């Protein structure tokens, strides 16, 4: 009996929940077509009410029969009947409640019928209006008719259109295209609330340097070997991050910093992109990207910003507010993040699922890009016309939105990573325990050792050779028998190996990884091969398909170590010259070096750099170029140039007599304008003068009068799209100015042109920032 009562009660609860779902599934404001959806909801709800009423009636009849049987049985039991009757008293109360609910349900059913009739009448009137919608002809919305035509043919191609209320009628197309997207004007018969001035936004929370990393480890999550690797690295460097944060906090002296809401989406770790790194973490696969991502997460968190971390497409869609469907529709609400750090895989995923919102919000994106993206590959139209199109380029972002592992191209922002910093006691201990005849080979993959027998034989004459090549069941055949191979080592054991070794030697690959910096920081000398000719996408398979030419810049395995560190820590020699190679080894064995780590690769250096980027880089506001001569009028002449010749008349600087300075970062006081030689990039030209090319300054020198100030004669001046402009073809006295701001580039050269190059100074040990940039 009690079992039957329980079944009846839970059936009642289930039906009430179903009824509530019918009424709550569609609420006012869910879509532009509230009337139609409410009518549908009423039809379904009325059916549920009828079924519920029938089941309640049946339940009451069965309980009444059960009660009569129970009373009959208890009559024959005499005194013992009190116990069952007492047990049945609550059932009688339940019967009364069920009867009351049934009466309420009956009343609700009547009301729903009345609502349904009224809704159908109103729906017929509205349907007449919906059928009478015409495509408006408004010159302010020139794409409206074309978009309506597209919707007629393709509105069923993505369920997201139905999610926003599109149902195949002309009015639904126009409502969507005017209220969800912005291609058509608002319809006059739609209810448009009068715009009320919104109150000023509340003051933003201030970012405060954090005191521990425990919360960050929770945010990163679990379930992937890559995540475990990154968390282990963060824990290992935790004390260094904390000390660096305290030092930077003291230097900033309480400066106000708005707390940013930041999404970090590591696209290459998602299942949709293949997650090729996680399975290889324990097999010697490339770890440089994960080292960098771990350090980015730690830096952003220590600076006090609010983070969300995603490594799955489902999480990304949830955080962004992506409507259900295939990604053709805009986001359902404004983007809740000030910044999004992702990679090329994540960038592609965002474009696929954000619809038009991607174009609107892409200025907030920062792309972690190991090797860089040059402007010629980034501009879609130009890349297509000039043959620069690759699998990874043509995103039409500001080039500084791409953030690299090393500062090899000033067109992009230098993000970097960190290496472990040693104290003085540790440095002295390392120097005391160095084995001058011990060398470690750079490379965990057996393929790196192929064809290197000649070098290894020479090296083996002087030093004991150690390797860290991954193998499963037997020794890799590419590794000679005289090499002591440790197999793949955990990071801390690899560090211990470097602290004993005198030499860390590279055989040309991998390019630009973090290991050489770690070796130099542990007191090793790094020996690498010089490439002649330099490797680039034009002559080397590795760079082919990447959005960078890197012409004349990849002159060795690790250009940063060669250009920014150099001897005695870094030796770059011609491996094809056995005598030079052997002489370098002999000299290195006699050379004493201290452990060395560039400041920009310390925790404090990375915190300083990212802090400056977050505070000053703004790609959502753009500066306009000067009008071309063909579009100027006498009333629109450019103001006098704020540039002036330097005292020695070799280059231009920002004139202190200009009387004004734009709100620019870096500050214009650091600007110097130099003219390159033919076949020289602006990167090379600025470096030759002890400076760094600064592409954000191109807009100040993209003017005719700058040629005159530099005594360059121009018989003609043209505005064109070319990543080498502004430049002059001296032999014909033709001058060229840049037409497309996205093509301003420090990279690229041509024998025909001498380029105008914007250069700036930089902080000692922090090439990404000028002296007054912090």
XYZ file of C-alpha atoms in Angstrom:
774
model
C 0.000 0.000 0.000
C 2.750 2.438 0.981
C 4.639 1.460 -2.200
C 1.605 2.382 -4.326
C 1.257 5.691 -2.489
C 4.968 6.415 -3.081
C 4.695 5.646 -6.765
C 1.702 7.928 -7.024
C 3.420 10.761 -5.187
C 6.582 10.604 -7.307
C 4.475 10.401 -10.464
C 2.771 13.585 -9.346
C 6.158 15.291 -8.764
C 7.415 14.173 -12.159
C 4.352 15.524 -13.920
C 4.554 18.840 -12.094
C 8.247 19.131 -13.085
C 7.369 18.380 -16.703
C 4.644 20.989 -16.611
C 7.030 23.544 -15.134
C 9.530 22.753 -17.878
C 6.893 23.390 -20.509
C 6.131 26.808 -19.097
C 9.768 27.801 -18.423
C 11.329 26.492 -21.640
C 10.442 29.674 -23.505
C 10.473 32.978 -21.717
C 9.913 36.489 -22.911
C 13.047 37.822 -24.440
C 14.483 34.445 -25.448
C 14.032 35.273 -29.119
C 12.493 37.891 -31.387
C 9.535 35.579 -32.020
C 8.089 35.294 -28.533
C 4.467 34.973 -29.659
C 5.005 31.949 -31.824
C 7.118 30.150 -29.241
C 4.622 30.934 -26.469
C 1.803 29.526 -28.583
C 3.758 26.367 -29.139
C 4.438 26.185 -25.427
C 0.724 26.586 -24.639
C -0.273 23.771 -26.993
C 2.224 21.403 -25.418
C 1.338 22.507 -21.895
C -2.384 21.946 -22.451
C -1.710 18.361 -23.504
C 0.416 17.781 -20.426
C -2.284 19.251 -18.180
C -4.896 16.932 -19.647
C -2.698 13.865 -19.194
C -1.875 14.945 -15.655
C -5.550 15.414 -14.783
C -6.409 11.954 -16.146
C -3.591 10.294 -14.206
C -4.557 12.077 -10.969
C -8.139 10.902 -11.364
C -7.001 7.307 -11.934
C -4.638 7.526 -8.948
C -7.431 8.709 -6.640
C -9.752 5.890 -7.767
C -7.105 3.257 -7.019
C -6.322 4.768 -3.627
C -10.071 4.796 -2.772
C -10.327 1.075 -3.643
C -7.211 0.393 -1.577
C -8.663 2.272 1.408
C -11.917 0.256 1.286
C -10.021 -3.013 1.171
C -7.858 -1.920 4.080
C -10.876 -0.965 6.225
C -12.519 -4.300 5.483
C -9.433 -6.231 6.515
C -8.903 -4.224 9.693
C -12.530 -4.775 10.805
C -11.833 -8.521 11.168
C -8.560 -7.961 13.088
C -10.126 -6.333 16.161
C -7.732 -4.614 18.497
C -4.772 -5.260 16.238
C -6.388 -3.046 13.627
C -5.290 0.143 15.417
C -1.728 -0.138 14.164
C -2.619 -0.397 10.440
C -5.270 2.279 10.738
C -2.783 4.625 12.394
C -0.357 3.956 9.577
C -3.029 4.828 7.030
C -3.967 8.219 8.542
C -1.197 10.088 6.659
C -2.482 8.500 3.465
C -5.838 10.138 4.044
C -4.118 13.519 4.326
C -2.201 12.791 1.142
C -5.514 11.988 -0.582
C -6.855 15.406 0.370
C -3.718 17.094 -0.980
C -3.915 15.195 -4.252
C -7.569 16.212 -4.669
C -6.630 19.873 -4.094
C -3.792 19.638 -6.639
C -6.102 17.998 -9.147
C -8.575 20.868 -8.773
C -5.767 23.403 -9.305
C -4.571 21.535 -12.372
C -8.086 21.585 -13.775
C -8.295 25.344 -13.215
C -4.899 25.864 -14.867
C -5.999 23.805 -17.877
C -9.001 26.077 -18.381
C -6.813 29.176 -18.189
C -4.294 27.712 -20.643
C -7.143 27.104 -23.105
C -8.147 30.751 -22.812
C -4.539 31.946 -23.305
C -4.186 29.660 -26.304
C -7.274 31.073 -28.027
C -6.089 34.664 -27.469
C -2.578 33.850 -28.629
C -3.802 32.221 -31.824
C -5.896 35.287 -32.631
C -2.935 37.590 -31.999
C -0.668 35.231 -33.924
C -2.869 35.474 -37.020
C -2.627 39.271 -36.904
C 1.092 39.141 -36.456
C 1.470 36.539 -39.203
C -0.193 38.954 -41.584
C 2.355 41.592 -40.655
C 5.180 39.086 -40.950
C 4.154 38.147 -44.450
C 4.109 41.801 -45.477
C 7.785 42.537 -44.587
C 9.806 44.060 -47.391
C 13.555 44.494 -47.634
C 14.253 48.150 -46.763
C 16.257 50.286 -49.183
C 18.517 52.268 -46.934
C 21.856 53.570 -48.246
C 23.251 53.243 -44.729
C 22.771 49.482 -45.008
C 23.990 48.591 -48.508
C 24.467 44.877 -47.722
C 20.941 44.300 -46.390
C 19.341 42.976 -49.600
C 22.236 40.634 -50.305
C 22.178 39.261 -46.773
C 18.421 38.662 -46.945
C 18.925 36.797 -50.215
C 21.596 34.663 -48.563
C 19.299 33.930 -45.614
C 16.524 32.799 -47.939
C 18.776 30.166 -49.439
C 20.887 29.177 -46.410
C 19.046 29.873 -43.172
C 18.691 26.140 -42.457
C 22.428 25.553 -42.932
C 23.146 26.300 -39.259
C 20.833 25.629 -36.283
C 22.060 28.847 -34.663
C 19.714 30.864 -36.901
C 16.699 28.998 -35.500
C 18.139 29.527 -32.011
C 17.842 33.274 -32.637
C 14.275 32.861 -33.951
C 14.695 32.623 -37.726
C 11.838 30.530 -39.149
C 12.017 31.071 -42.910
C 9.831 34.186 -43.149
C 11.018 37.510 -44.534
C 10.358 39.235 -41.233
C 12.417 36.730 -39.289
C 15.338 37.344 -41.662
C 15.046 41.108 -41.226
C 14.689 40.900 -37.455
C 17.791 38.719 -37.229
C 19.829 40.885 -39.603
C 18.888 44.068 -37.745
C 18.860 42.960 -34.109
C 21.361 40.092 -33.905
C 23.617 41.113 -36.747
C 23.821 44.662 -38.084
C 23.300 44.495 -41.835
C 19.715 45.852 -41.941
C 17.967 48.819 -40.297
C 15.641 48.231 -37.316
C 12.038 47.464 -38.296
C 9.663 50.297 -37.309
C 6.943 48.000 -35.980
C 9.286 46.255 -33.557
C 9.265 47.351 -29.933
C 12.381 49.481 -29.436
C 12.933 50.802 -25.983
C 14.118 54.379 -25.753
C 17.839 54.453 -25.183
C 18.486 55.543 -21.626
C 21.969 56.848 -20.904
C 23.708 54.040 -19.097
C 25.355 54.929 -15.812
C 29.130 55.102 -15.873
C 30.704 51.699 -15.294
C 31.854 51.062 -11.739
C 35.564 51.455 -11.134
C 37.508 48.371 -12.107
C 39.102 46.206 -9.490
C 42.808 46.818 -9.103
C 45.295 44.067 -9.814
C 47.355 43.058 -6.789
C 50.461 40.912 -6.952
C 49.678 37.453 -5.637
C 51.501 35.689 -2.838
C 51.157 32.027 -3.843
C 50.390 29.912 -6.920
C 48.052 27.290 -5.421
C 44.929 28.717 -7.056
C 46.636 28.753 -10.461
C 47.386 25.020 -10.201
C 43.653 24.427 -9.621
C 42.732 26.576 -12.638
C 45.029 24.601 -14.956
C 43.186 21.380 -14.208
C 44.153 17.744 -14.757
C 43.772 14.902 -17.223
C 46.640 15.519 -19.655
C 50.352 14.816 -19.432
C 50.990 18.294 -20.827
C 49.075 19.895 -17.968
C 50.968 17.791 -15.430
C 54.248 18.918 -17.002
C 53.253 22.580 -16.820
C 52.060 22.331 -13.220
C 55.276 20.609 -12.192
C 57.282 23.409 -13.810
C 55.223 26.095 -12.075
C 55.701 24.406 -8.693
C 59.444 24.087 -9.317
C 59.835 27.814 -10.097
C 57.254 29.020 -7.532
C 59.734 30.662 -5.156
C 61.465 32.482 -8.010
C 58.114 33.827 -9.245
C 57.235 35.019 -5.749
C 60.563 36.801 -5.220
C 60.353 38.395 -8.681
C 56.793 39.615 -8.039
C 57.855 41.258 -4.768
C 60.749 43.066 -6.486
C 58.586 44.337 -9.359
C 55.874 45.426 -6.914
C 58.418 47.559 -5.072
C 59.675 49.097 -8.323
C 56.164 50.015 -9.478
C 55.640 51.731 -6.109
C 51.875 51.302 -5.830
C 51.107 52.274 -9.421
C 47.431 51.726 -10.302
C 46.817 48.662 -12.458
C 43.340 47.624 -13.601
C 42.647 43.947 -13.141
C 41.995 42.356 -16.542
C 39.689 39.425 -17.202
C 41.827 37.074 -19.270
C 40.997 33.833 -21.063
C 43.932 31.514 -21.783
C 42.941 28.952 -24.418
C 45.736 26.510 -25.318
C 44.429 25.336 -28.677
C 47.108 22.770 -29.497
C 46.102 20.751 -26.413
C 42.467 20.338 -27.515
C 41.270 17.007 -28.862
C 39.995 18.759 -32.009
C 43.538 19.841 -32.932
C 44.922 16.375 -32.242
C 46.661 17.167 -28.940
C 49.891 15.917 -30.469
C 52.029 17.143 -27.565
C 50.535 15.353 -24.551
C 51.382 11.791 -25.711
C 54.973 12.891 -26.452
C 55.716 14.604 -23.149
C 57.217 11.416 -21.733
C 58.922 10.455 -24.998
C 61.209 13.390 -25.553
C 58.817 15.348 -27.701
C 59.091 19.119 -28.098
C 58.515 20.778 -24.742
C 59.379 24.375 -25.662
C 55.750 25.379 -26.247
C 54.635 23.912 -22.919
C 57.522 25.610 -21.101
C 56.373 28.925 -22.568
C 52.694 28.384 -21.774
C 53.479 27.417 -18.168
C 55.484 30.617 -17.739
C 52.788 32.768 -19.384
C 50.178 31.394 -16.987
C 52.434 31.989 -13.990
C 53.250 35.568 -15.052
C 49.626 36.568 -15.721
C 48.526 35.064 -12.419
C 51.320 36.629 -10.364
C 50.507 40.052 -11.847
C 47.083 39.733 -10.215
C 44.770 39.325 -13.193
C 41.606 37.194 -13.284
C 42.230 34.041 -15.349
C 40.225 31.297 -17.023
C 42.140 28.402 -18.574
C 40.678 26.110 -21.251
C 42.129 23.150 -23.125
C 38.922 21.918 -24.751
C 36.624 23.312 -27.421
C 33.554 22.749 -25.249
C 35.011 24.907 -22.468
C 35.954 27.588 -24.978
C 32.401 27.739 -26.360
C 30.946 27.929 -22.870
C 33.220 30.776 -21.738
C 32.662 32.789 -24.924
C 28.881 32.364 -25.030
C 28.763 30.592 -28.401
C 25.184 29.854 -29.565
C 24.329 26.245 -30.457
C 25.071 25.411 -34.068
C 27.999 25.461 -36.444
C 29.440 28.844 -35.549
C 27.899 31.201 -38.129
C 26.093 33.409 -35.614
C 27.512 36.060 -33.262
C 27.983 35.437 -29.553
C 24.865 35.551 -27.399
C 26.317 38.270 -25.135
C 29.254 40.722 -25.083
C 32.653 39.104 -24.721
C 33.404 38.889 -20.976
C 37.206 38.960 -21.425
C 39.529 41.918 -21.878
C 42.252 39.715 -23.352
C 42.478 36.234 -24.861
C 45.821 34.447 -25.074
C 45.771 31.554 -27.527
C 47.773 29.942 -30.337
C 47.122 29.386 -34.033
C 44.958 26.326 -33.318
C 42.875 28.291 -30.825
C 42.644 31.230 -33.210
C 41.172 28.959 -35.879
C 38.696 27.490 -33.391
C 37.579 30.953 -32.296
C 37.023 32.062 -35.872
C 34.949 28.948 -36.599
C 32.648 29.405 -33.613
C 32.306 33.157 -33.004
C 30.720 34.220 -36.301
C 30.842 37.983 -36.856
C 31.896 38.447 -33.241
C 35.371 37.237 -34.152
C 35.956 40.283 -36.338
C 34.561 42.515 -33.616
C 36.695 41.136 -30.794
C 39.867 39.946 -32.520
C 41.677 43.090 -31.344
C 41.638 41.530 -27.855
C 43.467 38.392 -28.984
C 47.152 37.690 -28.328
C 48.584 34.815 -30.361
C 51.494 32.833 -28.917
C 53.514 32.189 -32.069
C 56.889 30.468 -31.638
C 58.599 31.603 -34.842
C 56.616 34.748 -35.629
C 54.307 36.053 -38.366
C 55.620 38.752 -40.676
C 53.230 41.448 -41.984
C 53.558 40.250 -45.594
C 52.063 36.891 -44.536
C 49.498 38.395 -42.166
C 47.672 40.628 -44.693
C 45.331 38.280 -46.564
C 44.932 40.245 -49.799
C 48.605 41.102 -50.072
C 49.725 37.568 -49.208
C 47.456 36.159 -51.910
C 48.576 38.615 -54.584
C 52.307 38.429 -53.803
C 52.703 34.711 -53.098
C 53.083 34.954 -49.309
C 50.042 32.820 -48.518
C 50.721 29.911 -46.131
C 48.737 27.538 -43.943
C 49.168 29.761 -40.880
C 49.073 33.392 -42.026
C 46.570 35.913 -43.459
C 44.714 36.782 -40.246
C 44.771 40.582 -40.757
C 45.722 41.151 -37.124
C 48.033 43.870 -35.944
C 51.468 42.204 -36.254
C 52.247 43.050 -32.615
C 49.369 40.789 -31.554
C 51.614 37.823 -32.402
C 53.928 37.015 -29.489
C 57.121 35.064 -30.053
C 59.462 32.889 -28.003
C 62.552 34.943 -28.945
C 62.892 38.583 -30.091
C 63.876 37.613 -33.624
C 61.358 39.881 -35.357
C 60.425 43.329 -33.992
C 57.213 43.199 -36.051
C 55.836 40.872 -33.379
C 55.831 41.266 -29.608
C 58.444 39.300 -27.725
C 56.726 37.114 -25.120
C 59.568 34.753 -24.152
C 59.768 32.343 -21.220
C 61.994 31.993 -18.144
C 65.035 29.961 -17.173
C 65.934 29.052 -13.621
C 67.960 31.793 -11.957
C 70.825 30.789 -9.666
C 72.019 32.609 -6.582
C 75.690 33.354 -5.977
C 76.223 30.283 -3.802
C 74.788 28.000 -6.484
C 76.912 29.669 -9.162
C 80.109 29.146 -7.169
C 79.193 25.518 -6.514
C 78.621 24.919 -10.232
C 81.960 26.475 -11.172
C 83.734 24.275 -8.620
C 82.150 21.056 -9.909
C 82.490 21.630 -13.660
C 84.062 18.789 -15.647
C 86.047 20.475 -18.417
C 86.065 17.329 -20.561
C 82.310 16.664 -20.491
C 79.919 17.592 -23.322
C 76.146 17.195 -23.662
C 74.532 17.008 -27.114
C 71.429 19.159 -27.721
C 68.691 16.895 -29.110
C 66.313 14.279 -27.697
C 65.361 12.737 -31.040
C 67.571 10.113 -32.673
C 67.166 11.704 -36.118
C 69.222 14.710 -34.975
C 72.308 12.468 -34.696
C 72.151 11.163 -38.260
C 75.147 12.167 -40.388
C 77.026 13.713 -37.449
C 79.658 10.971 -37.120
C 82.473 13.266 -38.278
C 81.774 15.954 -35.660
C 81.244 13.393 -32.917
C 84.543 11.672 -33.717
C 86.453 14.954 -33.398
C 84.611 15.859 -30.201
C 85.274 12.392 -28.753
C 89.033 13.005 -29.016
C 88.751 15.677 -26.319
C 85.563 15.168 -24.347
C 83.263 12.551 -22.892
C 79.969 12.836 -24.793
C 76.576 12.524 -23.117
C 73.152 12.323 -24.766
C 69.509 12.382 -23.669
C 67.939 10.515 -26.587
C 64.651 8.779 -25.994
C 64.485 5.021 -26.636
C 62.071 2.270 -25.621
C 63.656 -1.172 -25.964
C 67.171 -0.739 -27.346
C 69.837 1.856 -27.966
C 69.016 4.122 -30.945
C 71.289 3.029 -33.829
C 72.045 6.647 -34.732
C 73.837 7.196 -31.398
C 77.463 5.954 -31.487
C 78.596 3.416 -28.892
C 81.071 5.857 -27.295
C 78.215 8.217 -26.332
C 76.824 7.822 -22.824
C 73.087 8.074 -23.475
C 70.928 8.732 -20.406
C 67.634 8.447 -22.227
C 64.960 10.999 -21.589
C 65.585 12.740 -18.252
C 63.159 14.606 -16.006
C 63.803 18.333 -16.026
C 65.645 18.487 -12.698
C 67.969 15.589 -13.649
C 68.709 17.266 -16.990
C 69.601 20.428 -15.062
C 72.025 18.450 -12.905
C 73.677 17.049 -16.037
C 74.125 20.561 -17.436
C 75.654 21.763 -14.157
C 78.477 19.236 -14.540
C 79.068 19.636 -18.286
C 81.457 22.129 -19.833
C 79.971 22.132 -23.333
C 76.448 22.026 -24.720
C 76.657 21.349 -28.445
C 73.968 21.708 -31.113
C 73.945 20.024 -34.512
C 71.604 22.461 -36.278
C 68.221 21.329 -34.964
C 65.909 22.033 -33.126
C 65.788 25.731 -33.930
C 65.487 28.362 -31.216
C 64.502 26.180 -28.283
C 64.841 27.002 -24.565
C 67.557 24.402 -23.817
C 70.593 26.514 -24.895
C 69.556 29.293 -22.502
C 69.163 26.751 -19.710
C 72.617 25.370 -20.487
C 74.241 28.844 -20.473
C 72.435 29.653 -17.210
C 74.038 26.511 -15.726
C 77.541 27.501 -16.755
C 77.863 25.649 -20.081
C 79.361 27.035 -23.257
C 76.969 26.622 -26.192
C 78.589 25.592 -29.485
C 76.455 25.751 -32.636
C 76.774 25.629 -36.413
C 76.789 28.671 -38.663
C 74.401 28.323 -41.639
C 75.719 29.510 -44.971
C 73.473 30.479 -46.637
C 71.074 31.307 -43.775
C 68.067 29.014 -43.480
C 64.698 30.405 -44.540
C 61.408 29.375 -46.116
C 63.102 29.785 -49.488
C 65.718 27.080 -48.987
C 64.782 24.932 -46.006
C 61.896 22.545 -45.543
C 61.375 23.312 -41.836
C 60.413 26.958 -42.475
C 58.378 26.223 -45.590
C 54.715 26.902 -44.867
C 55.426 29.061 -41.823
C 54.274 32.711 -42.062
C 57.791 34.124 -42.052
C 60.629 34.430 -44.541
C 63.278 34.986 -41.858
C 65.614 36.088 -44.668
C 69.229 36.320 -43.502
C 68.120 36.003 -39.868
C 68.432 32.238 -39.268
C 72.190 32.254 -39.677
C 72.612 29.647 -36.939
C 70.653 27.149 -34.889
C 69.925 29.765 -32.239
C 70.146 33.353 -33.615
C 69.207 34.925 -30.272
C 72.142 33.235 -28.539
C 74.442 34.327 -31.362
C 73.256 37.954 -31.581
C 72.282 38.848 -28.009
C 74.702 36.734 -25.914
C 77.731 35.778 -28.026
C 81.213 34.872 -26.822
C 82.447 33.601 -24.452
C 79.108 31.894 -23.681
C 78.096 31.189 -27.291
C 80.359 30.058 -30.132
C 79.065 29.901 -33.707
C 81.414 28.137 -36.127
C 81.440 26.580 -39.587
C 80.948 22.846 -39.013
C 82.043 22.177 -42.580
C 85.520 23.371 -41.595
C 86.958 20.606 -39.403
C 89.942 22.708 -38.352
C 87.749 25.588 -37.169
C 85.476 23.157 -35.352
C 88.367 21.412 -33.571
C 90.071 24.699 -32.669
C 86.838 25.967 -31.112
C 86.604 22.868 -28.897
C 90.173 23.284 -27.668
C 89.615 26.952 -26.845
C 86.311 26.272 -25.075
C 87.973 23.684 -22.816
C 90.442 26.350 -21.636
C 87.826 29.098 -21.255
C 86.297 29.821 -17.863
C 82.746 31.177 -17.914
C 80.263 32.058 -15.187
C 76.639 30.969 -15.363
C 74.779 33.679 -17.270
C 71.089 34.401 -17.814
C 69.830 37.470 -19.736
C 67.506 39.568 -17.574
C 64.645 39.266 -20.076
C 64.571 35.502 -19.434
C 64.337 35.817 -15.655
C 60.996 35.724 -13.842
C 61.246 39.436 -13.064
C 62.113 40.266 -16.676
C 59.088 38.382 -17.986
C 56.771 39.924 -15.381
C 58.044 43.390 -16.302
C 57.506 42.777 -20.016
C 53.992 41.335 -19.737
C 52.996 44.074 -17.304
C 54.046 46.706 -19.857
C 52.159 44.967 -22.668
C 48.937 44.686 -20.666
C 49.119 48.291 -19.509
C 50.048 49.891 -22.828
C 49.212 47.733 -25.850
C 45.773 48.591 -27.228
C 44.875 47.182 -30.627
C 41.192 48.100 -30.425
C 41.873 51.765 -31.230
C 43.729 52.526 -34.457
C 45.568 55.580 -35.694
C 44.753 56.822 -39.174
C 47.373 57.358 -41.857
C 47.956 60.728 -43.466
C 45.807 61.270 -46.526
C 47.448 60.522 -49.850
C 48.295 63.513 -52.058
C 45.459 62.681 -54.428
C 42.842 63.066 -51.686
C 44.165 66.151 -49.922
C 42.651 69.592 -50.281
C 44.361 72.912 -49.495
C 42.487 73.012 -46.198
C 43.707 69.523 -45.259
C 47.479 69.919 -45.553
C 49.595 68.005 -43.065
C 50.972 69.996 -40.134
C 54.708 70.642 -40.086
C 56.761 67.546 -39.420
C 57.580 67.052 -35.725
C 60.806 65.329 -36.791
C 64.117 67.128 -37.053
C 67.663 66.290 -38.064
C 69.912 65.057 -35.287
C 72.877 67.253 -34.303
C 75.218 65.204 -36.510
C 72.696 65.312 -39.415
C 72.705 61.556 -39.968
C 69.143 60.714 -38.942
C 65.877 62.208 -37.696
C 64.631 62.436 -34.135
C 61.470 63.774 -32.485
C 61.994 67.474 -32.191
C 61.745 68.936 -28.683
C 60.435 72.092 -30.398
C 57.491 70.214 -31.921
C 55.342 71.446 -29.051
C 53.282 68.250 -28.909
C 53.695 64.538 -28.484
C 51.044 61.945 -29.394
C 49.741 59.407 -26.927
C 51.980 56.677 -28.302
C 53.632 53.642 -26.790
C 56.576 53.382 -26.934
C 56.984 57.155 -26.305
C 58.045 59.086 -29.394
C 61.048 60.516 -27.538
C 62.800 57.200 -28.210
C 62.296 57.440 -32.019
C 65.174 57.692 -34.492
C 64.676 57.541 -38.276
C 67.479 55.943 -40.282
C 67.776 55.085 -43.982
C 68.828 51.529 -44.791
C 71.332 50.408 -47.348
C 70.009 48.351 -50.300
C 69.516 44.676 -49.421
C 69.254 45.536 -45.719
C 66.149 45.066 -43.595
C 65.098 47.675 -41.057
C 65.834 45.106 -38.345
C 69.460 44.963 -39.487
C 69.695 48.720 -40.016
C 68.543 49.570 -36.501
C 70.728 46.885 -34.921
C 73.738 48.297 -36.784
C 73.150 51.565 -34.882
C 72.667 49.835 -31.526
C 68.890 50.226 -31.701
C 65.757 48.147 -32.249
C 63.281 48.553 -35.106
C 59.919 49.778 -33.784
C 57.054 49.235 -36.279
C 54.540 51.337 -34.308
C 56.593 54.415 -35.317
C 56.194 53.862 -39.074
C 53.117 56.097 -39.117
C 55.209 59.107 -38.094
C 57.639 58.802 -40.984
C 55.224 57.703 -43.726
C 55.120 61.257 -45.112
C 56.561 63.077 -48.115
C 58.307 65.744 -46.028
C 60.389 63.073 -44.275
C 62.166 62.333 -47.568
C 62.938 66.029 -47.923
C 64.245 66.274 -44.370
C 66.662 63.439 -45.136
C 67.766 65.192 -48.365
C 66.258 62.488 -50.545
C 65.176 63.822 -53.946
C 61.812 62.477 -55.136
C 60.763 63.048 -58.729
C 57.527 61.249 -57.866
C 55.806 59.931 -54.739
C 53.276 57.096 -54.785
C 51.112 55.413 -52.149
C 51.105 51.621 -52.661
C 50.654 48.372 -50.749
C 54.130 46.955 -50.193
C 55.734 45.636 -47.015
C 59.022 47.398 -47.963
C 57.491 50.904 -47.941
C 58.161 53.686 -47.112
C 61.266 53.479 -49.298
C 63.135 55.210 -52.107
C 64.418 53.808 -55.387
C 67.447 56.108 -55.613
C 68.545 55.248 -59.130
C 65.268 56.597 -60.551
C 64.434 59.100 -57.743
C 61.078 57.489 -57.044
C 59.676 57.582 -53.511
C 57.002 55.261 -52.140
C 54.721 55.592 -49.116
C 52.745 52.842 -47.436
C 49.045 52.599 -48.284
C 48.139 49.765 -45.883
C 49.076 50.172 -42.170
C 49.014 46.400 -41.560
C 51.975 46.076 -43.957
C 54.369 48.271 -41.978
C 57.246 45.841 -41.501
C 60.774 45.770 -40.104
C 61.410 42.643 -42.207
C 62.162 42.466 -45.908
C 64.721 43.978 -48.261
C 65.338 44.517 -51.972
C 68.342 45.579 -54.004
C 66.265 48.364 -55.564
C 65.175 50.110 -52.344
C 66.607 52.014 -49.425
C 64.023 51.860 -46.682
C 62.977 54.450 -44.106
C 63.431 52.679 -40.764
C 61.930 53.666 -37.390
C 64.334 52.720 -34.588
C 64.261 53.129 -30.809
C 66.478 52.615 -27.807
C 65.955 49.705 -25.416
C 66.455 48.817 -21.768
C 69.623 46.946 -20.885
C 68.727 43.254 -20.885
C 65.131 43.924 -21.959
C 65.069 44.450 -25.722
C 61.246 44.524 -25.871
C 61.015 47.776 -23.893
C 62.491 51.208 -24.486
C 64.198 53.029 -21.628
C 61.032 54.948 -20.716
C 58.540 52.195 -21.597
C 57.844 50.786 -18.150
